[in-house]
mmCIF file with all atom_site columns, C-alpha atoms and ligand atoms in Angstrom:
data_model
loop_
_atom_site.group_PDB
_atom_site.id
_atom_site.type_symbol
_atom_site.label_atom_id
_atom_site.label_alt_id
_atom_site.label_comp_id
_atom_site.label_asym_id
_atom_site.label_entity_id
_atom_site.label_seq_id
_atom_site.pdbx_PDB_ins_code
_atom_site.Cartn_x
_atom_site.Cartn_y
_atom_site.Cartn_z
_atom_site.occupancy
_atom_site.B_iso_or_equiv
_atom_site.pdbx_formal_charge
_atom_site.auth_seq_id
_atom_site.auth_comp_id
_atom_site.auth_asym_id
_atom_site.auth_atom_id
_atom_site.pdbx_PDB_model_num
ATOM   1   C  CA  . MET A 1 1   ? -40.661 -6.243  18.593  1.00 50.00 ? 6   MET A CA  1
ATOM   2   C  CA  . ALA A 1 2   ? -37.179 -7.363  19.671  1.00 59.00 ? 7   ALA A CA  1
ATOM   3   C  CA  . CYS A 1 3   ? -36.539 -7.773  15.545  1.00 59.00 ? 8   CYS A CA  1
ATOM   4   C  CA  . GLN A 1 4   ? -37.040 -4.051  15.241  1.00 67.00 ? 9   GLN A CA  1
ATOM   5   C  CA  . GLY A 1 5   ? -33.714 -3.865  13.413  1.00 69.00 ? 10  GLY A CA  1
ATOM   6   C  CA  . ARG A 1 6   ? -33.167 -7.298  11.844  1.00 68.00 ? 11  ARG A CA  1
ATOM   7   C  CA  . CYS A 1 7   ? -36.564 -6.905  10.045  1.00 63.00 ? 12  CYS A CA  1
ATOM   8   C  CA  . ASN A 1 8   ? -35.818 -3.217  9.232   1.00 69.00 ? 13  ASN A CA  1
ATOM   9   C  CA  . ALA A 1 9   ? -32.014 -5.043  8.074   1.00 70.00 ? 14  ALA A CA  1
ATOM   10  C  CA  . VAL A 1 10  ? -34.071 -7.529  5.860   1.00 66.00 ? 15  VAL A CA  1
ATOM   11  C  CA  . ARG A 1 11  ? -36.112 -5.771  4.601   1.00 70.00 ? 16  ARG A CA  1
ATOM   12  C  CA  . THR A 1 12  ? -34.077 -3.012  3.180   1.00 64.00 ? 17  THR A CA  1
ATOM   13  C  CA  . VAL A 1 13  ? -32.220 -5.868  1.764   1.00 62.00 ? 18  VAL A CA  1
ATOM   14  C  CA  . ALA A 1 14  ? -35.548 -6.795  0.099   1.00 65.00 ? 19  ALA A CA  1
ATOM   15  C  CA  . VAL A 1 15  ? -35.845 -3.562  -1.739  1.00 65.00 ? 20  VAL A CA  1
ATOM   16  C  CA  . LEU A 1 16  ? -32.429 -3.622  -2.551  1.00 56.00 ? 21  LEU A CA  1
ATOM   17  C  CA  . LEU A 1 17  ? -32.256 -6.559  -4.413  1.00 53.00 ? 22  LEU A CA  1
ATOM   18  C  CA  . CYS A 1 18  ? -36.210 -5.418  -6.185  1.00 51.00 ? 23  CYS A CA  1
ATOM   19  C  CA  . VAL A 1 19  ? -34.478 -1.870  -7.199  1.00 59.00 ? 24  VAL A CA  1
ATOM   20  C  CA  . MET A 1 20  ? -31.417 -4.250  -8.843  1.00 59.00 ? 25  MET A CA  1
ATOM   21  C  CA  . VAL A 1 21  ? -33.626 -6.874  -10.945 1.00 59.00 ? 26  VAL A CA  1
ATOM   22  C  CA  . LEU A 1 22  ? -35.692 -3.496  -12.183 1.00 60.00 ? 27  LEU A CA  1
ATOM   23  C  CA  . ALA A 1 23  ? -32.068 -2.027  -12.725 1.00 64.00 ? 28  ALA A CA  1
ATOM   24  C  CA  . GLU A 1 24  ? -31.602 -5.320  -14.957 1.00 60.00 ? 29  GLU A CA  1
ATOM   25  C  CA  . ALA A 1 25  ? -34.863 -5.709  -16.954 1.00 60.00 ? 30  ALA A CA  1
ATOM   26  C  CA  . ALA A 1 26  ? -34.703 -2.361  -17.728 1.00 62.00 ? 31  ALA A CA  1
ATOM   27  C  CA  . ALA A 1 27  ? -31.499 -2.308  -18.905 1.00 80.00 ? 32  ALA A CA  1
ATOM   28  C  CA  . ALA A 1 28  ? -31.496 -2.176  -22.512 1.00 93.00 ? 33  ALA A CA  1
ATOM   29  C  CA  . ALA A 1 29  ? -28.568 -2.898  -24.881 1.00 97.00 ? 34  ALA A CA  1
ATOM   30  C  CA  . VAL A 1 30  ? -26.853 -1.746  -27.829 1.00 98.00 ? 35  VAL A CA  1
ATOM   31  C  CA  . VAL A 1 31  ? -25.264 -5.441  -29.727 1.00 98.00 ? 36  VAL A CA  1
ATOM   32  C  CA  . ASN A 1 32  ? -23.466 -4.811  -32.295 1.00 98.00 ? 37  ASN A CA  1
ATOM   33  C  CA  . VAL A 1 33  ? -24.187 -7.600  -35.266 1.00 98.00 ? 38  VAL A CA  1
ATOM   34  C  CA  . GLY A 1 34  ? -20.857 -9.042  -36.661 1.00 98.00 ? 39  GLY A CA  1
ATOM   35  C  CA  . GLY A 1 35  ? -19.482 -7.367  -33.580 1.00 96.00 ? 40  GLY A CA  1
ATOM   36  C  CA  . THR A 1 36  ? -15.965 -5.132  -34.970 1.00 96.00 ? 41  THR A CA  1
ATOM   37  C  CA  . LYS A 1 37  ? -16.513 -6.863  -37.986 1.00 97.00 ? 42  LYS A CA  1
ATOM   38  C  CA  . GLY A 1 38  ? -20.086 -5.207  -38.594 1.00 98.00 ? 43  GLY A CA  1
ATOM   39  C  CA  . TRP A 1 39  ? -22.840 -6.134  -41.230 1.00 98.00 ? 44  TRP A CA  1
ATOM   40  C  CA  . ASN A 1 40  ? -20.046 -7.647  -44.043 1.00 98.00 ? 45  ASN A CA  1
ATOM   41  C  CA  . LEU A 1 41  ? -19.545 -10.661 -46.434 1.00 98.00 ? 46  LEU A CA  1
ATOM   42  C  CA  . GLY A 1 42  ? -17.372 -12.485 -45.533 1.00 97.00 ? 47  GLY A CA  1
ATOM   43  C  CA  . VAL A 1 43  ? -18.431 -12.615 -41.369 1.00 98.00 ? 48  VAL A CA  1
ATOM   44  C  CA  . ASN A 1 44  ? -20.096 -16.055 -39.997 1.00 98.00 ? 49  ASN A CA  1
ATOM   45  C  CA  . TYR A 1 45  ? -22.865 -14.539 -38.913 1.00 98.00 ? 50  TYR A CA  1
ATOM   46  C  CA  . GLN A 1 46  ? -24.520 -18.442 -37.447 1.00 97.00 ? 51  GLN A CA  1
ATOM   47  C  CA  . THR A 1 47  ? -20.855 -17.822 -35.039 1.00 97.00 ? 52  THR A CA  1
ATOM   48  C  CA  . TRP A 1 48  ? -21.965 -14.684 -34.475 1.00 97.00 ? 53  TRP A CA  1
ATOM   49  C  CA  . ALA A 1 49  ? -25.467 -15.393 -33.077 1.00 97.00 ? 54  ALA A CA  1
ATOM   50  C  CA  . SER A 1 50  ? -24.977 -18.483 -31.446 1.00 97.00 ? 55  SER A CA  1
ATOM   51  C  CA  . SER A 1 51  ? -22.281 -15.979 -28.924 1.00 96.00 ? 56  SER A CA  1
ATOM   52  C  CA  . THR A 1 52  ? -24.544 -13.658 -28.212 1.00 97.00 ? 57  THR A CA  1
ATOM   53  C  CA  . LYS A 1 53  ? -26.877 -12.142 -25.893 1.00 97.00 ? 58  LYS A CA  1
ATOM   54  C  CA  . VAL A 1 54  ? -29.754 -9.940  -27.286 1.00 98.00 ? 59  VAL A CA  1
ATOM   55  C  CA  . ARG A 1 55  ? -32.273 -9.469  -25.108 1.00 97.00 ? 60  ARG A CA  1
ATOM   56  C  CA  . PRO A 1 56  ? -35.663 -8.108  -25.017 1.00 97.00 ? 61  PRO A CA  1
ATOM   57  C  CA  . ASN A 1 57  ? -35.897 -4.477  -26.163 1.00 97.00 ? 62  ASN A CA  1
ATOM   58  C  CA  . ASP A 1 58  ? -32.042 -4.651  -26.717 1.00 97.00 ? 63  ASP A CA  1
ATOM   59  C  CA  . SER A 1 59  ? -31.058 -2.696  -29.589 1.00 97.00 ? 64  SER A CA  1
ATOM   60  C  CA  . LEU A 1 60  ? -29.665 -4.741  -32.935 1.00 98.00 ? 65  LEU A CA  1
ATOM   61  C  CA  . PHE A 1 61  ? -27.061 -2.133  -33.888 1.00 98.00 ? 66  PHE A CA  1
ATOM   62  C  CA  . PHE A 1 62  ? -26.550 -2.954  -38.136 1.00 98.00 ? 67  PHE A CA  1
ATOM   63  C  CA  . LYS A 1 63  ? -23.567 -0.500  -39.618 1.00 98.00 ? 68  LYS A CA  1
ATOM   64  C  CA  . TYR A 1 64  ? -22.290 -0.537  -42.799 1.00 98.00 ? 69  TYR A CA  1
ATOM   65  C  CA  . ASP A 1 65  ? -21.789 0.431   -45.593 1.00 98.00 ? 70  ASP A CA  1
ATOM   66  C  CA  . PRO A 1 66  ? -24.790 1.349   -47.327 1.00 98.00 ? 71  PRO A CA  1
ATOM   67  C  CA  . ARG A 1 67  ? -23.874 1.545   -50.599 1.00 98.00 ? 72  ARG A CA  1
ATOM   68  C  CA  . LEU A 1 68  ? -22.757 -1.830  -50.497 1.00 98.00 ? 73  LEU A CA  1
ATOM   69  C  CA  . HIS A 1 69  ? -25.990 -3.198  -48.158 1.00 98.00 ? 74  HIS A CA  1
ATOM   70  C  CA  . ASN A 1 70  ? -28.922 -2.596  -46.565 1.00 98.00 ? 75  ASN A CA  1
ATOM   71  C  CA  . VAL A 1 71  ? -30.781 -4.811  -43.519 1.00 98.00 ? 76  VAL A CA  1
ATOM   72  C  CA  . MET A 1 72  ? -33.700 -6.583  -44.292 1.00 98.00 ? 77  MET A CA  1
ATOM   73  C  CA  . VAL A 1 73  ? -36.424 -8.624  -41.099 1.00 98.00 ? 78  VAL A CA  1
ATOM   74  C  CA  . VAL A 1 74  ? -38.073 -11.072 -43.588 1.00 98.00 ? 79  VAL A CA  1
ATOM   75  C  CA  . SER A 1 75  ? -40.094 -14.571 -43.052 1.00 98.00 ? 80  SER A CA  1
ATOM   76  C  CA  . LYS A 1 76  ? -37.842 -17.900 -42.121 1.00 98.00 ? 81  LYS A CA  1
ATOM   77  C  CA  . ALA A 1 77  ? -39.205 -18.914 -45.385 1.00 98.00 ? 82  ALA A CA  1
ATOM   78  C  CA  . ASP A 1 78  ? -37.485 -15.393 -47.033 1.00 98.00 ? 83  ASP A CA  1
ATOM   79  C  CA  . TYR A 1 79  ? -34.525 -15.582 -45.217 1.00 98.00 ? 84  TYR A CA  1
ATOM   80  C  CA  . ASP A 1 80  ? -33.899 -19.435 -45.822 1.00 98.00 ? 85  ASP A CA  1
ATOM   81  C  CA  . SER A 1 81  ? -34.229 -18.360 -50.070 1.00 98.00 ? 86  SER A CA  1
ATOM   82  C  CA  . CYS A 1 82  ? -32.985 -15.329 -49.222 1.00 98.00 ? 87  CYS A CA  1
ATOM   83  C  CA  . LYS A 1 83  ? -35.954 -13.442 -51.264 1.00 98.00 ? 88  LYS A CA  1
ATOM   84  C  CA  . THR A 1 84  ? -35.558 -10.020 -50.961 1.00 98.00 ? 89  THR A CA  1
ATOM   85  C  CA  . THR A 1 85  ? -38.985 -8.954  -52.457 1.00 98.00 ? 90  THR A CA  1
ATOM   86  C  CA  . SER A 1 86  ? -41.325 -8.736  -49.452 1.00 98.00 ? 91  SER A CA  1
ATOM   87  C  CA  . PRO A 1 87  ? -39.391 -7.805  -46.705 1.00 98.00 ? 92  PRO A CA  1
ATOM   88  C  CA  . TRP A 1 88  ? -40.986 -6.903  -43.367 1.00 98.00 ? 93  TRP A CA  1
ATOM   89  C  CA  . SER A 1 89  ? -38.797 -3.982  -42.850 1.00 98.00 ? 94  SER A CA  1
ATOM   90  C  CA  . LYS A 1 90  ? -35.704 -2.391  -44.521 1.00 98.00 ? 95  LYS A CA  1
ATOM   91  C  CA  . HIS A 1 91  ? -33.366 -0.428  -43.563 1.00 98.00 ? 96  HIS A CA  1
ATOM   92  C  CA  . THR A 1 92  ? -30.802 1.567   -45.758 1.00 98.00 ? 97  THR A CA  1
ATOM   93  C  CA  . SER A 1 93  ? -28.714 3.952   -43.702 1.00 98.00 ? 98  SER A CA  1
ATOM   94  C  CA  . GLY A 1 94  ? -25.671 1.830   -42.988 1.00 98.00 ? 99  GLY A CA  1
ATOM   95  C  CA  . LYS A 1 95  ? -26.231 2.231   -39.378 1.00 98.00 ? 100 LYS A CA  1
ATOM   96  C  CA  . ASP A 1 96  ? -29.605 1.359   -38.621 1.00 98.00 ? 101 ASP A CA  1
ATOM   97  C  CA  . SER A 1 97  ? -30.930 0.353   -34.959 1.00 98.00 ? 102 SER A CA  1
ATOM   98  C  CA  . ILE A 1 98  ? -33.336 -2.412  -34.883 1.00 98.00 ? 103 ILE A CA  1
ATOM   99  C  CA  . LYS A 1 99  ? -35.309 -3.637  -31.483 1.00 97.00 ? 104 LYS A CA  1
ATOM   100 C  CA  . PHE A 1 100 ? -37.097 -6.475  -31.023 1.00 96.00 ? 105 PHE A CA  1
ATOM   101 C  CA  . THR A 1 101 ? -39.986 -6.222  -28.196 1.00 97.00 ? 106 THR A CA  1
ATOM   102 C  CA  . LYS A 1 102 ? -41.101 -9.770  -27.632 1.00 97.00 ? 107 LYS A CA  1
ATOM   103 C  CA  . SER A 1 103 ? -39.298 -12.905 -27.542 1.00 98.00 ? 108 SER A CA  1
ATOM   104 C  CA  . GLY A 1 104 ? -37.876 -14.432 -30.390 1.00 98.00 ? 109 GLY A CA  1
ATOM   105 C  CA  . THR A 1 105 ? -36.722 -15.657 -33.447 1.00 98.00 ? 110 THR A CA  1
ATOM   106 C  CA  . TYR A 1 106 ? -35.973 -13.337 -36.469 1.00 98.00 ? 111 TYR A CA  1
ATOM   107 C  CA  . TYR A 1 107 ? -34.747 -12.909 -39.346 1.00 98.00 ? 112 TYR A CA  1
ATOM   108 C  CA  . LEU A 1 108 ? -32.088 -10.283 -41.168 1.00 98.00 ? 113 LEU A CA  1
ATOM   109 C  CA  . ILE A 1 109 ? -30.998 -10.894 -44.142 1.00 98.00 ? 114 ILE A CA  1
ATOM   110 C  CA  . CYS A 1 110 ? -29.411 -8.567  -46.460 1.00 98.00 ? 115 CYS A CA  1
ATOM   111 C  CA  . GLY A 1 111 ? -31.099 -7.416  -49.945 1.00 98.00 ? 116 GLY A CA  1
ATOM   112 C  CA  . ILE A 1 112 ? -28.336 -6.446  -52.097 1.00 98.00 ? 117 ILE A CA  1
ATOM   113 C  CA  . GLY A 1 113 ? -27.743 -8.392  -55.701 1.00 98.00 ? 118 GLY A CA  1
ATOM   114 C  CA  . THR A 1 114 ? -26.871 -12.170 -53.838 1.00 98.00 ? 119 THR A CA  1
ATOM   115 C  CA  . HIS A 1 115 ? -25.053 -11.423 -50.639 1.00 98.00 ? 120 HIS A CA  1
ATOM   116 C  CA  . CYS A 1 116 ? -27.995 -13.874 -48.178 1.00 98.00 ? 121 CYS A CA  1
ATOM   117 C  CA  . LYS A 1 117 ? -27.039 -16.649 -50.350 1.00 98.00 ? 122 LYS A CA  1
ATOM   118 C  CA  . ALA A 1 118 ? -23.021 -15.285 -49.772 1.00 98.00 ? 123 ALA A CA  1
ATOM   119 C  CA  . GLY A 1 119 ? -23.881 -15.600 -46.026 1.00 98.00 ? 124 GLY A CA  1
ATOM   120 C  CA  . MET A 1 120 ? -25.518 -12.389 -44.942 1.00 98.00 ? 125 MET A CA  1
ATOM   121 C  CA  . LYS A 1 121 ? -28.131 -13.903 -43.692 1.00 98.00 ? 126 LYS A CA  1
ATOM   122 C  CA  . VAL A 1 122 ? -28.597 -13.575 -39.612 1.00 98.00 ? 127 VAL A CA  1
ATOM   123 C  CA  . ALA A 1 123 ? -31.119 -15.304 -37.172 1.00 98.00 ? 128 ALA A CA  1
ATOM   124 C  CA  . VAL A 1 124 ? -30.958 -14.320 -33.229 1.00 98.00 ? 129 VAL A CA  1
ATOM   125 C  CA  . THR A 1 125 ? -32.801 -15.261 -30.755 1.00 98.00 ? 130 THR A CA  1
ATOM   126 C  CA  . VAL A 1 126 ? -34.750 -12.531 -28.608 1.00 98.00 ? 131 VAL A CA  1
ATOM   127 C  CA  . ARG A 1 127 ? -34.747 -14.329 -25.388 1.00 96.00 ? 132 ARG A CA  1
ATOM   128 C  CA  . TRP A 1 128 ? -34.228 -13.275 -21.569 1.00 95.00 ? 133 TRP A CA  1
HETATM 129 CU CU1 . LIG B 2 .   ? -24.946 -7.003  -48.983 1.00 84.49 ? 227 LIG B CU1 1
#
């Protein structure tokens, strides 16, 4: 067994790499929507989304004043037209965590007043 020591070393490195890949996959992050500005009027969420990586099982965290705003997960059509009457889900706590387990683009709007039309809307692409 001339390769005994070297084979064990290769095996150890291989196992370590597997563990690191699995740890990476399991380490779901919390993503603060809007960064430090949170979920508010006057934030460019297109810019925010284009510079933010969201992976499956990460949590989108929406921080806002619940007297002023809410969060609705809607279809693309409702996102485009800012229709607030048939959301897939509605969140109103002011500190909402929303998790998407599958890759895809998800559409979130504020359902209060004309906030969506004023820009309180974000399309988030979730992918590895
Ligand atoms: Cu709002």
